[in-house]
Coordinates of C-alpha atoms in Angstrom, one line a residue:
M1125 CA -26.8 36.8 3.5
G1126 CA -26.0 36.3 -0.2
W1127 CA -27.9 34.3 -2.8
G1128 CA -25.3 31.5 -2.6
D1129 CA -25.9 31.2 1.2
R1130 CA -29.7 31.2 0.6
I1131 CA -29.5 28.4 -1.9
I1132 CA -27.2 26.3 0.3
D1133 CA -29.6 26.9 3.2
L1134 CA -32.5 25.7 1.0
L1135 CA -30.6 22.6 -0.1
R1136 CA -29.8 21.9 3.5
A1137 CA -33.4 22.3 4.5
S1138 CA -34.5 20.0 1.8
G1139 CA -31.9 17.4 2.7
L1140 CA -30.2 17.7 -0.7
V1141 CA -26.8 18.8 0.3
G1142 CA -23.2 17.8 -0.4
E1143 CA -19.7 17.9 0.9
G1144 CA -18.7 20.9 3.0
V1145 CA -22.3 22.0 3.7
T1146 CA -23.3 20.1 6.8
E1147 CA -23.0 22.1 10.0
N1148 CA -21.3 20.7 13.2
R1149 CA -22.7 20.9 16.7
R1150 CA -21.4 23.7 18.9
L1151 CA -20.5 21.3 21.8
A1152 CA -20.1 22.3 25.4
P1153 CA -16.5 22.3 26.6
A1154 CA -16.6 18.8 28.2
Y1155 CA -18.0 17.2 25.1
L1156 CA -15.8 19.3 22.8
W1157 CA -12.6 18.3 24.4
G1158 CA -13.6 14.7 24.8
G1159 CA -14.4 14.6 21.1
K1160 CA -11.1 16.3 20.2
I1161 CA -9.1 13.8 22.3
F1162 CA -10.9 10.9 20.7
A1163 CA -10.4 12.4 17.2
A1164 CA -6.7 12.9 17.9
L1165 CA -6.3 9.3 19.1
F1166 CA -8.2 8.0 16.1
S1167 CA -5.9 9.8 13.7
A1168 CA -2.8 8.9 15.7
Y1169 CA -3.7 5.2 15.6
Y1170 CA -3.9 5.2 11.8
V1171 CA -0.7 7.2 11.4
Y1172 CA 0.9 4.5 13.7
T1173 CA -0.4 1.6 11.7
A1174 CA 0.8 3.2 8.4
Y1175 CA 4.4 2.5 9.5
W1176 CA 4.3 -0.2 12.1
G1177 CA 1.5 -2.3 10.6
I1178 CA -2.0 -3.4 11.5
W1179 CA -3.3 -6.0 13.9
S1180 CA -5.6 -7.6 11.4
S1181 CA -7.6 -6.6 8.3
E1182 CA -10.9 -6.9 10.2
S1183 CA -9.8 -4.8 13.2
H1184 CA -8.3 -2.1 10.8
R1185 CA -11.6 -1.8 9.0
G1186 CA -13.9 -2.2 12.0
L1187 CA -12.1 0.4 14.1
Y1188 CA -12.1 2.9 11.2
F1189 CA -15.8 2.5 10.9
L1190 CA -16.2 2.6 14.7
G1191 CA -14.2 5.9 15.0
T1192 CA -16.1 7.5 12.2
L1193 CA -19.5 6.4 13.6
L1194 CA -18.7 7.9 17.1
L1195 CA -17.4 11.2 15.7
C1196 CA -20.3 11.4 13.3
F1197 CA -23.0 11.0 16.0
L1198 CA -21.1 13.3 18.3
L1199 CA -20.5 16.2 15.8
Y1200 CA -23.5 16.0 13.5
P1201 CA -27.0 16.6 14.9
A1202 CA -29.9 14.5 13.7
G1203 CA -32.0 17.5 12.8
K1204 CA -33.0 21.1 13.8
G1205 CA -34.6 19.9 17.1
S1206 CA -31.5 18.0 18.3
P1207 CA -29.4 19.3 21.1
Q1208 CA -26.5 21.5 19.9
R1209 CA -24.4 21.5 23.0
R1210 CA -24.3 17.7 23.6
P1211 CA -25.3 14.4 21.9
S1212 CA -28.9 13.4 22.5
L1213 CA -30.1 10.3 24.2
L1214 CA -30.8 8.8 20.8
D1215 CA -27.2 9.6 19.7
G1216 CA -25.9 7.8 22.8
L1217 CA -28.1 4.7 22.0
A1218 CA -26.9 4.7 18.4
M1219 CA -23.3 4.9 19.5
A1220 CA -23.8 2.0 22.0
V1221 CA -25.5 -0.4 19.5
G1222 CA -23.0 0.6 16.8
I1223 CA -20.1 -0.3 19.1
A1224 CA -21.7 -3.6 19.9
A1225 CA -22.3 -4.5 16.2
L1226 CA -18.8 -3.5 15.2
L1227 CA -17.1 -5.3 18.0
Y1228 CA -19.1 -8.4 17.2
W1229 CA -18.1 -8.1 13.6
I1230 CA -14.4 -7.7 14.5
F1231 CA -14.2 -10.7 16.9
Q1232 CA -16.6 -13.0 14.9
Y1233 CA -15.3 -12.1 11.4
Q1234 CA -13.3 -15.2 10.7
F1235 CA -16.2 -17.4 11.8
L1236 CA -18.7 -15.4 9.7
A1237 CA -16.4 -15.6 6.6
D1238 CA -15.9 -19.3 7.0
H1239 CA -19.6 -20.0 7.2
I1240 CA -21.0 -17.6 4.6
G1241 CA -23.7 -19.3 2.5
E1242 CA -25.0 -21.3 5.4
P1243 CA -28.4 -20.4 7.0
V1244 CA -28.1 -16.8 8.5
R1245 CA -28.1 -16.9 12.3
P1246 CA -30.5 -14.5 14.1
Q1247 CA -27.6 -12.5 15.8
D1248 CA -25.8 -12.1 12.5
F1249 CA -29.0 -10.7 11.0
V1250 CA -29.6 -8.3 13.9
F1251 CA -26.1 -6.9 14.0
G1252 CA -26.1 -6.6 10.2
L1253 CA -29.4 -4.7 10.4
I1254 CA -28.0 -2.4 13.1
L1255 CA -24.9 -1.6 11.0
L1256 CA -27.1 -1.0 7.9
L1257 CA -29.3 1.5 9.9
M1258 CA -26.2 3.2 11.3
S1259 CA -24.7 3.5 7.8
L1260 CA -27.8 5.1 6.4
E1261 CA -28.1 7.6 9.3
M1262 CA -24.4 8.5 9.2
G1263 CA -24.7 9.2 5.5
R1264 CA -27.9 11.3 6.1
R1265 CA -26.3 13.4 8.8
A1266 CA -23.1 14.0 6.9
T1267 CA -24.3 14.7 3.4
G1268 CA -28.1 14.8 3.3
N1269 CA -30.9 12.5 2.2
L1270 CA -30.0 11.8 -1.4
L1271 CA -27.4 9.0 -1.0
P1272 CA -29.3 7.1 1.8
L1273 CA -32.4 7.2 -0.4
L1274 CA -30.4 5.8 -3.3
A1275 CA -29.1 3.1 -1.0
I1276 CA -32.7 2.2 0.1
L1277 CA -33.7 2.0 -3.6
A1278 CA -30.8 -0.3 -4.3
L1279 CA -31.9 -2.5 -1.4
L1280 CA -35.5 -2.6 -2.8
Y1281 CA -34.2 -3.4 -6.2
V1282 CA -32.1 -6.3 -5.2
S1283 CA -34.9 -7.8 -3.1
L1284 CA -37.8 -7.1 -5.5
G1285 CA -36.0 -7.7 -8.8
H1286 CA -38.2 -10.7 -9.6
R1287 CA -41.2 -8.3 -9.9
L1288 CA -39.6 -6.1 -12.5
P1289 CA -40.1 -6.6 -16.2
G1290 CA -37.6 -6.6 -19.1
I1291 CA -33.9 -6.0 -18.9
L1292 CA -34.0 -4.7 -15.3
G1293 CA -35.6 -7.8 -13.9
H1294 CA -33.6 -10.5 -12.0
P1295 CA -34.5 -13.5 -9.8
G1296 CA -34.4 -11.5 -6.6
V1297 CA -32.5 -12.2 -3.3
S1298 CA -33.9 -12.9 0.1
I1299 CA -33.6 -10.3 2.8
P1300 CA -31.4 -12.6 5.1
R1301 CA -29.1 -13.3 2.2
I1302 CA -28.8 -9.6 1.4
M1303 CA -28.0 -8.8 5.0
E1304 CA -25.3 -11.6 5.1
Y1305 CA -23.8 -10.3 1.9
L1306 CA -23.6 -6.7 3.0
F1307 CA -22.4 -7.6 6.5
I1308 CA -19.6 -10.0 5.7
T1309 CA -18.3 -9.7 2.1
Q1310 CA -15.7 -7.3 0.6
S1311 CA -18.5 -5.8 -1.5
G1312 CA -20.5 -4.8 1.6
M1313 CA -20.6 -2.1 4.3
L1314 CA -17.3 -3.1 5.8
G1315 CA -15.6 -4.2 2.6
M1316 CA -13.6 -2.5 -0.1
V1317 CA -14.8 1.0 0.5
V1318 CA -13.9 1.0 4.2
E1319 CA -10.6 -0.7 3.5
V1320 CA -9.6 1.9 1.0
F1321 CA -10.7 4.7 3.3
A1322 CA -8.8 3.2 6.3
N1323 CA -5.7 2.4 4.4
Y1324 CA -5.3 5.5 2.2
V1325 CA -7.9 8.2 2.3
L1326 CA -7.7 8.9 6.1
L1327 CA -3.9 9.1 6.0
F1328 CA -3.9 11.6 3.1
V1329 CA -6.6 13.7 4.7
I1330 CA -4.5 13.8 7.9
L1331 CA -1.4 14.7 5.8
G1332 CA -3.4 17.6 4.3
A1333 CA -4.3 18.8 7.8
F1334 CA -0.6 18.7 8.8
L1335 CA 0.5 20.5 5.6
E1336 CA -2.1 23.2 6.1
R1337 CA -1.1 23.9 9.7
S1338 CA 2.6 24.0 8.7
G1339 CA 1.9 27.0 6.5
L1340 CA 1.9 25.2 3.1
G1341 CA -1.5 26.6 2.2
A1342 CA -0.2 30.2 2.7
L1343 CA 2.9 29.3 0.6
F1344 CA 0.7 28.1 -2.3
F1345 CA -1.2 31.4 -2.4
D1346 CA 1.9 33.6 -1.9
L1347 CA 3.8 31.7 -4.6
A1348 CA 0.9 31.9 -7.1
Y1349 CA 0.3 35.5 -6.3
A1350 CA 4.0 36.5 -6.7
L1351 CA 4.2 34.7 -10.0
T1352 CA 1.0 35.8 -11.6
G1353 CA -0.5 38.7 -9.6
H1354 CA 1.1 41.5 -11.7
R1355 CA 0.2 40.1 -15.1
T1356 CA -2.9 40.9 -17.1
G1357 CA -5.9 39.9 -15.0
G1358 CA -3.4 38.7 -12.4
P1359 CA -5.7 37.7 -9.5
G1360 CA -7.7 35.5 -11.9
M1361 CA -4.6 33.7 -12.9
T1362 CA -3.6 33.5 -9.2
A1363 CA -6.9 31.8 -8.5
V1364 CA -6.3 29.2 -11.2
V1365 CA -2.7 28.5 -10.1
S1366 CA -3.3 28.5 -6.4
S1367 CA -6.3 26.2 -6.7
A1368 CA -4.3 23.8 -8.9
I1369 CA -1.5 23.5 -6.4
Y1370 CA -3.8 23.6 -3.3
G1371 CA -5.5 20.6 -4.9
M1372 CA -2.4 18.6 -4.2
I1373 CA -3.4 18.6 -0.5
S1374 CA -7.1 18.9 -0.7
G1375 CA -9.6 16.4 -2.3
S1376 CA -12.7 18.6 -1.8
G1377 CA -13.8 21.2 -4.3
V1378 CA -15.9 23.1 -1.8
A1379 CA -13.1 23.2 0.8
N1380 CA -10.8 24.5 -2.0
V1381 CA -13.2 27.3 -2.9
V1382 CA -13.6 28.4 0.7
T1383 CA -9.9 28.3 1.5
T1384 CA -8.4 30.0 -1.6
G1385 CA -11.5 31.9 -2.7
T1386 CA -11.6 34.0 0.5
F1387 CA -8.4 35.6 -0.8
T1388 CA -8.6 35.4 -4.6
I1389 CA -12.3 36.5 -5.2
P1390 CA -12.0 39.9 -3.5
L1391 CA -8.7 40.5 -5.4
M1392 CA -10.4 39.6 -8.7
K1393 CA -13.3 42.0 -8.0
R1394 CA -10.8 44.7 -7.1
V1395 CA -9.1 44.7 -10.5
G1396 CA -12.4 44.7 -12.4
Y1397 CA -13.6 41.1 -12.8
R1398 CA -17.4 41.0 -12.6
P1399 CA -18.6 39.3 -9.3
H1400 CA -20.2 36.3 -11.0
F1401 CA -17.1 35.7 -13.1
A1402 CA -14.8 35.9 -10.1
G1403 CA -16.9 33.3 -8.2
A1404 CA -17.0 31.1 -11.3
V1405 CA -13.2 31.2 -11.8
E1406 CA -12.6 30.0 -8.2
A1407 CA -15.3 27.3 -8.6
A1408 CA -14.0 26.0 -11.8
A1409 CA -10.4 26.0 -10.6
S1410 CA -11.2 24.5 -7.2
S1411 CA -13.2 21.7 -8.8
G1412 CA -10.2 20.8 -11.0
G1413 CA -8.0 20.6 -7.8
Q1414 CA -9.5 17.1 -7.4
Y1415 CA -7.7 16.0 -10.6
M1416 CA -4.3 17.1 -9.4
P1417 CA -1.8 14.4 -8.2
P1418 CA -0.2 13.3 -6.0
V1419 CA -3.1 13.8 -3.5
M1420 CA -6.3 13.5 -5.5
G1421 CA -9.8 13.0 -4.0
A1422 CA -10.8 9.8 -2.2
G1423 CA -12.4 8.6 -5.4
A1424 CA -8.9 8.2 -6.9
F1425 CA -8.0 5.5 -4.4
L1426 CA -11.3 3.7 -5.0
L1427 CA -10.5 4.0 -8.7
A1428 CA -7.2 2.3 -8.3
E1429 CA -8.8 -0.5 -6.3
A1430 CA -11.7 -1.0 -8.7
A1431 CA -9.4 -0.9 -11.8
E1432 CA -7.0 -3.3 -10.0
V1433 CA -3.9 -1.1 -10.5
S1434 CA -1.5 0.7 -8.2
Y1435 CA -2.3 4.3 -7.0
L1436 CA 1.0 5.3 -8.7
E1437 CA -0.5 4.2 -12.1
V1438 CA -3.5 6.4 -11.5
V1439 CA -1.2 9.4 -10.5
K1440 CA 0.9 8.8 -13.6
I1441 CA -2.0 9.0 -16.1
A1442 CA -3.9 11.7 -14.2
F1443 CA -1.2 14.4 -14.3
V1444 CA -1.3 15.4 -17.9
P1445 CA -5.1 15.7 -18.1
A1446 CA -5.1 17.8 -14.9
V1447 CA -2.5 20.2 -16.4
L1448 CA -4.6 20.5 -19.6
Y1449 CA -7.7 21.2 -17.6
F1450 CA -6.0 24.1 -15.8
L1451 CA -4.5 25.3 -19.0
S1452 CA -8.0 25.5 -20.5
V1453 CA -9.4 27.4 -17.5
G1454 CA -6.4 29.7 -17.3
L1455 CA -6.7 30.6 -21.0
I1456 CA -10.4 31.5 -20.7
V1457 CA -9.6 33.6 -17.7
Y1458 CA -6.7 35.3 -19.6
F1459 CA -8.8 36.0 -22.7
E1460 CA -11.6 37.5 -20.6
A1461 CA -9.0 39.7 -18.8
V1462 CA -7.5 40.9 -22.1
K1463 CA -10.9 41.5 -23.6
Q1464 CA -12.1 43.6 -20.6
G1465 CA -8.7 45.4 -20.3
L1466 CA -8.1 44.1 -16.8
H1467 CA -4.7 44.7 -15.4
G1468 CA -2.8 43.0 -12.6
V1469 CA -1.9 44.2 -9.1
P1470 CA 1.0 46.6 -8.7
R1471 CA 4.2 44.7 -8.0
E1472 CA 4.8 46.6 -4.8
E1473 CA 1.6 45.1 -3.3
L1474 CA 2.7 41.6 -4.1
P1475 CA 4.7 39.3 -1.9
P1476 CA 8.3 39.6 -3.2
L1477 CA 9.3 36.4 -5.0
R1478 CA 12.8 36.5 -3.4
K1479 CA 11.1 36.1 0.0
V1480 CA 8.6 33.5 -1.2
L1481 CA 11.1 31.2 -2.9
P1482 CA 13.2 30.4 0.2
R1483 CA 9.9 29.0 1.8
C1484 CA 9.5 26.4 -1.0
Y1485 CA 11.3 23.8 1.1
Q1486 CA 7.8 23.4 2.6
L1487 CA 6.9 21.6 -0.7
F1488 CA 9.4 18.8 0.2
P1489 CA 6.7 16.5 1.8
I1490 CA 4.9 16.4 -1.6
V1491 CA 8.2 15.4 -3.2
V1492 CA 8.6 12.7 -0.6
V1493 CA 5.2 11.3 -1.5
A1494 CA 6.0 11.3 -5.2
Y1495 CA 9.5 9.7 -4.7
L1496 CA 8.2 6.9 -2.4
L1497 CA 5.4 6.1 -4.8
L1498 CA 7.9 6.0 -7.7
A1499 CA 10.1 3.8 -5.6
G1500 CA 7.3 1.3 -5.3
R1501 CA 6.4 1.9 -1.7
S1502 CA 2.7 1.9 -0.6
A1503 CA 0.7 5.1 -0.6
F1504 CA 0.0 5.0 3.2
Y1505 CA 3.8 4.5 3.8
A1506 CA 4.4 7.6 1.7
A1507 CA 1.8 9.5 3.6
F1508 CA 3.4 8.6 6.9
W1509 CA 6.8 9.9 6.0
A1510 CA 5.4 13.0 4.4
I1511 CA 3.7 13.7 7.8
V1512 CA 7.0 13.2 9.6
W1513 CA 8.9 15.5 7.2
T1514 CA 6.1 18.1 7.5
V1515 CA 6.6 18.3 11.2
A1516 CA 10.4 18.3 11.0
L1517 CA 10.5 21.0 8.3
S1518 CA 8.1 23.2 10.2
W1519 CA 10.8 23.8 12.8
L1520 CA 13.0 25.7 10.3
Q1521 CA 10.9 28.8 10.9
K1522 CA 9.7 30.1 14.2
D1523 CA 6.2 31.1 12.9
T1524 CA 5.5 27.6 11.4
R1525 CA 6.9 25.3 14.2
M1526 CA 4.5 22.5 15.0
G1527 CA 4.8 21.7 18.7
P1528 CA 2.5 19.3 20.7
R1529 CA -0.5 21.7 20.4
E1530 CA -0.2 22.1 16.6
I1531 CA 0.3 18.4 16.1
F1532 CA -2.8 17.7 18.3
D1533 CA -4.8 20.2 16.2
A1534 CA -3.6 18.6 13.0
L1535 CA -4.6 15.2 14.2
V1536 CA -8.0 16.5 15.2
G1537 CA -8.5 18.4 12.0
G1538 CA -7.6 15.3 9.9
A1539 CA -10.2 13.2 11.7
H1540 CA -12.9 15.9 11.4
N1541 CA -12.1 16.5 7.7
S1542 CA -12.3 12.8 6.9
L1543 CA -15.9 12.6 8.1
S1544 CA -17.5 14.2 5.1
I1545 CA -16.4 11.2 3.0
G1546 CA -15.8 8.6 5.7
A1547 CA -19.5 8.8 6.9
L1548 CA -20.5 7.6 3.4
A1549 CA -18.4 4.4 3.6
G1550 CA -21.3 2.3 4.8
V1551 CA -23.8 3.9 2.4
L1552 CA -21.5 3.3 -0.6
G1553 CA -21.0 -0.3 0.6
I1554 CA -24.8 -0.8 0.6
I1555 CA -25.2 0.6 -2.9
I1556 CA -22.2 -1.3 -4.4
G1557 CA -23.1 -4.6 -2.6
S1558 CA -26.8 -4.4 -3.6
L1559 CA -26.1 -3.7 -7.2
I1560 CA -23.4 -6.3 -7.5
L1561 CA -25.7 -8.9 -5.8
S1562 CA -28.4 -8.1 -8.4
G1563 CA -25.9 -8.2 -11.3
I1564 CA -27.2 -4.9 -12.6
Q1565 CA -23.8 -3.8 -14.0
D1566 CA -24.2 -6.1 -16.9
R1567 CA -27.7 -5.0 -17.4
F1568 CA -26.7 -1.3 -17.3
A1569 CA -23.9 -2.1 -19.8
S1570 CA -26.4 -3.8 -22.2
L1571 CA -29.0 -1.0 -21.8
L1572 CA -26.4 1.8 -22.4
I1573 CA -25.1 0.0 -25.5
Q1574 CA -28.7 -0.6 -26.7
V1575 CA -29.7 3.1 -26.2
S1576 CA -26.5 4.3 -27.9
G1577 CA -26.9 1.9 -30.8
G1578 CA -23.4 0.6 -30.1
S1579 CA -21.9 4.1 -30.8
L1580 CA -18.9 4.8 -28.6
V1581 CA -19.3 8.6 -29.0
I1582 CA -23.0 8.4 -27.9
T1583 CA -22.0 6.1 -25.0
I1584 CA -19.5 8.6 -23.8
L1585 CA -22.1 11.4 -24.0
L1586 CA -24.5 9.2 -22.0
V1587 CA -21.8 8.6 -19.3
I1588 CA -21.1 12.3 -19.1
F1589 CA -24.8 12.9 -18.6
A1590 CA -24.8 10.2 -15.9
G1591 CA -21.9 12.0 -14.1
Y1592 CA -23.8 15.2 -14.3
I1593 CA -26.9 13.7 -12.7
F1594 CA -25.1 11.7 -10.0
G1595 CA -22.9 14.7 -9.2
M1596 CA -25.8 16.8 -8.1
G1597 CA -25.2 17.7 -4.4
V1598 CA -23.1 14.6 -3.5
P1599 CA -19.4 14.2 -2.9
V1600 CA -17.2 13.3 -6.0
T1601 CA -16.4 9.9 -4.5
A1602 CA -20.0 8.9 -4.4
A1603 CA -20.7 10.4 -7.8
Y1604 CA -17.8 8.4 -9.2
V1605 CA -19.0 5.1 -7.7
M1606 CA -22.5 5.5 -9.2
T1607 CA -21.2 6.7 -12.6
A1608 CA -18.7 3.8 -12.7
I1609 CA -21.5 1.3 -11.9
V1610 CA -23.5 2.7 -14.9
G1611 CA -20.7 3.4 -17.4
V1612 CA -17.6 1.3 -17.0
G1613 CA -19.1 -2.0 -18.2
A1614 CA -20.5 -0.4 -21.4
L1615 CA -17.3 1.4 -22.1
V1616 CA -15.2 -1.7 -21.6
R1617 CA -17.5 -3.7 -23.9
L1618 CA -17.0 -1.1 -26.6
G1619 CA -13.2 -1.5 -26.4
V1620 CA -12.1 1.1 -23.8
P1621 CA -9.4 -0.2 -21.5
P1622 CA -10.7 -0.6 -17.9
L1623 CA -8.4 2.0 -16.4
S1624 CA -9.3 4.6 -19.0
A1625 CA -13.0 3.8 -18.5
H1626 CA -12.7 4.3 -14.7
L1627 CA -10.7 7.5 -15.1
L1628 CA -13.4 8.8 -17.5
C1629 CA -16.1 8.1 -15.0
F1630 CA -14.1 9.8 -12.2
W1631 CA -13.4 12.8 -14.4
V1632 CA -17.0 13.5 -15.3
A1633 CA -18.2 12.9 -11.7
V1634 CA -16.5 16.2 -10.8
V1635 CA -18.8 18.2 -13.0
G1636 CA -21.6 18.3 -10.5
G1637 CA -19.7 20.9 -8.5
V1638 CA -20.1 23.6 -11.1
T1639 CA -23.2 22.7 -13.1
P1640 CA -26.6 24.1 -12.0
P1641 CA -29.1 23.5 -10.6
V1642 CA -27.1 21.9 -7.7
A1643 CA -23.6 23.4 -8.1
L1644 CA -22.1 23.6 -4.6
C1645 CA -18.6 24.9 -5.7
A1646 CA -20.2 27.6 -7.8
Y1647 CA -22.7 28.5 -5.0
A1648 CA -19.8 28.7 -2.5
G1649 CA -17.9 31.0 -4.9
A1650 CA -21.1 33.1 -5.5
S1651 CA -21.5 33.5 -1.8
I1652 CA -18.0 34.9 -1.3
A1653 CA -18.3 37.1 -4.4
G1654 CA -21.8 38.4 -3.6
A1655 CA -23.0 37.3 -7.0
D1656 CA -26.1 35.6 -8.5
P1657 CA -25.5 31.9 -7.9
L1658 CA -27.2 30.6 -11.0
R1659 CA -25.3 33.0 -13.2
T1660 CA -22.1 32.1 -11.4
G1661 CA -22.9 28.4 -12.0
F1662 CA -23.5 28.8 -15.7
T1663 CA -20.3 30.8 -16.1
A1664 CA -18.4 28.2 -14.0
T1665 CA -19.7 25.5 -16.4
K1666 CA -18.2 27.4 -19.3
L1667 CA -14.9 27.8 -17.6
A1668 CA -14.8 24.1 -16.6
S1669 CA -16.1 22.9 -20.0
W1670 CA -12.9 21.1 -20.7
I1671 CA -14.3 18.4 -18.4
F1672 CA -16.7 17.5 -21.3
I1673 CA -13.8 17.3 -23.8
M1674 CA -11.3 15.3 -21.9
P1675 CA -13.2 12.0 -21.9
F1676 CA -12.9 11.9 -25.7
L1677 CA -9.2 12.4 -25.5
F1678 CA -9.0 9.4 -23.0
V1679 CA -10.7 7.2 -25.6
Y1680 CA -9.5 8.5 -29.0
T1681 CA -5.9 9.5 -28.3
P1682 CA -3.1 7.7 -26.4
I1683 CA -2.8 10.6 -23.9
L1684 CA -3.1 8.2 -21.0
F1685 CA 0.1 6.5 -22.1
T1686 CA -1.7 3.9 -24.1
G1687 CA 0.4 4.1 -27.2
P1688 CA 4.0 4.5 -28.4
P1689 CA 5.9 7.4 -26.7
L1690 CA 6.0 9.6 -29.8
E1691 CA 2.2 9.2 -30.3
V1692 CA 1.7 10.1 -26.6
V1693 CA 3.8 13.3 -26.9
R1694 CA 2.0 14.2 -30.1
S1695 CA -1.4 13.8 -28.4
M1696 CA -0.2 16.0 -25.5
L1697 CA 0.9 18.8 -27.9
T1698 CA -2.2 18.7 -30.0
A1699 CA -4.4 18.6 -26.9
A1700 CA -2.6 21.8 -25.7
V1701 CA -3.4 23.5 -29.0
A1702 CA -7.0 22.2 -28.8
A1703 CA -7.3 23.7 -25.3
C1704 CA -6.2 27.1 -26.6
A1705 CA -8.6 26.9 -29.6
W1706 CA -11.4 25.8 -27.3
A1707 CA -10.8 28.7 -24.9
G1708 CA -10.7 31.1 -27.8
A1709 CA -14.0 29.7 -29.3
L1710 CA -15.8 29.9 -26.0
E1711 CA -14.6 33.4 -25.0
G1712 CA -14.8 34.8 -28.5
Y1713 CA -11.3 36.2 -28.3
L1714 CA -7.8 35.3 -29.3
F1715 CA -5.7 38.4 -30.2
R1716 CA -8.8 40.4 -30.6
E1717 CA -12.5 39.7 -30.6
T1718 CA -13.4 36.9 -33.1
K1719 CA -15.8 37.2 -36.0
L1720 CA -18.4 34.4 -36.3
Y1721 CA -16.4 32.4 -38.9
E1722 CA -13.2 32.7 -36.8
R1723 CA -15.1 31.3 -33.8
I1724 CA -16.4 28.5 -35.9
L1725 CA -12.9 27.7 -37.2
L1726 CA -11.6 27.7 -33.6
L1727 CA -14.3 25.2 -32.6
V1728 CA -13.4 23.1 -35.7
A1729 CA -9.7 23.2 -34.7
A1730 CA -10.4 22.1 -31.1
L1731 CA -12.7 19.2 -32.2
G1732 CA -10.3 18.1 -34.9
L1733 CA -7.5 17.8 -32.5
L1734 CA -9.4 15.5 -30.2
H1735 CA -8.8 12.5 -32.5
T1736 CA -5.6 10.6 -33.0
S1737 CA -5.8 10.7 -36.8
L1738 CA -3.0 12.6 -38.5
W1739 CA -5.5 14.2 -40.9
T1740 CA -7.8 15.6 -38.3
D1741 CA -4.7 16.9 -36.4
L1742 CA -3.5 18.7 -39.6
V1743 CA -7.0 20.1 -40.2
G1744 CA -7.2 21.3 -36.6
V1745 CA -3.7 22.9 -36.6
A1746 CA -4.3 24.5 -39.9
A1747 CA -7.7 26.0 -38.8
F1748 CA -6.1 27.3 -35.6
A1749 CA -3.1 28.7 -37.4
F1750 CA -5.3 30.5 -39.9
V1751 CA -7.3 32.3 -37.2
A1752 CA -4.2 33.1 -35.2
I1753 CA -2.3 34.5 -38.1
T1754 CA -5.2 36.6 -39.5
Q1755 CA -6.0 38.0 -36.1
R1756 CA -2.4 38.8 -35.4
R1757 CA -2.0 40.6 -38.7
G1758 CA -5.3 42.5 -38.0
V1759 CA -4.0 43.7 -34.6
S1760 CA -0.6 44.8 -36.2
A1761 CA -2.4 46.6 -39.0
A1762 CA -4.7 48.4 -36.5
A1763 CA -1.7 49.4 -34.4
A1764 CA 0.1 50.8 -37.4

């Protein structure tokens, strides 16, 4: 067992774990197949509704929560002493009361909504309490203790706010009124979060399962390997490219590491990358996969809902920052390879490009998603047709054909893959509803502005720090929600457009996957590489450090299409130069190893290009050009 495995085991034992870490039960055949049939029907129902429509909003949300609850209590044990081959009696009781509460909510929803604000009836309070307890337990089983504890703290805050002093104090809310709010409103346990997950996230997770089983994952790796494997440090570049394109169908950094890293990390070690660097490359690249449209993480759909824009708008502004991130990571990897004299894999060992390119028709479902979004169709409609095209195209080759068994497995896989985030829907609803009910967003905004002295730069740094803290061991979606609660209000008050503020919070929420002490993507990479996990985490932080730079570009340049077209293009070009300068400064290499003053000039160049001012751009370009020209001349003179 490697150090990465030991740390993940320690995190699991302490309850502080995140996505991709929780272990499933090893169910007996009867329970296993019963669960698979239910999971397939659950996925199939939501694929059906994506095209033929829903019965009602309350049934759509309620059945999603119900299916997630049943699968969660079936697959995730309550603890080490719980039965592993079957659900326990306690699990059965939880399922029964959960079903009763959700059916009550579905059939009584209209009456509940019409009478909100009236005295809370005992049965409404009881069913709301059952749903709250089930939400906390689902979150605990799926991702550990941290988020449920935060939800409990949020509940205590909203009920005991009248006892708190200063800016954090508020009049307080009675327990029956809290329960009513969380049980009925769009800001509660069955509100906006569940609606987004049921309408969008589940469909795209199912789409990812279909694409993976149709052979698209293998195509991504083969294509990246064929294009980059023979170049300097080839497997490192393969890891960056394959993780970027695999991110189009995966919204989980840990899943990306495990899927692509199994192939890329041994290849990197083979050509000479040090184990900790190989693990860090995969961790940094896989974390960035959550930035890559058109299928970003679940948080991106919540972002669109919270910012009150279409998902297409999020995709449009997210693409360029994602490309810049991977450019930065790729350049650092390349400079490391050149500095260490690492060569690529011989061409004869690579998959021939002429054999890989004919398989690129498998990318067509992603094109379908992009086209339908651009045509103004809904995201779930686009996902439905992408699934249909995936199955149809799989029949063009014998080894990728999806028959009834493969379709069944994809439906089951989609339902299971959705649990790591779906099980958090109720917990996130508790946190969001409690904090909205207390009015804490405005207090956080005031407090952040007060601490920063009204400085936008310092406020951005504080939001980045909040993303780092909230991202420790929790899924990106949850980290984004909490970071947005803290940061969006302050950023908007200081003049940042709401969509830019939300994207900034989403961007920094990803950083927890690579930054120690709880860096799950880095630890997963270290486990595969057989490397020291902390060293891997710190190296991954360096490789992924563009995460800390991009928020300033969101605010101080029009790179999110917030200005005239020429200004947007200029900001893209200068950002690309800044990424190169930043990589050279961190790695201490451009055309040769840098001297101290050259490294400082590269850092000045990178920072100068982060502002929209023409003068800072000229200074940045001049500093970068000076270092590049002098280094190039030095290399030419040494060669002569």
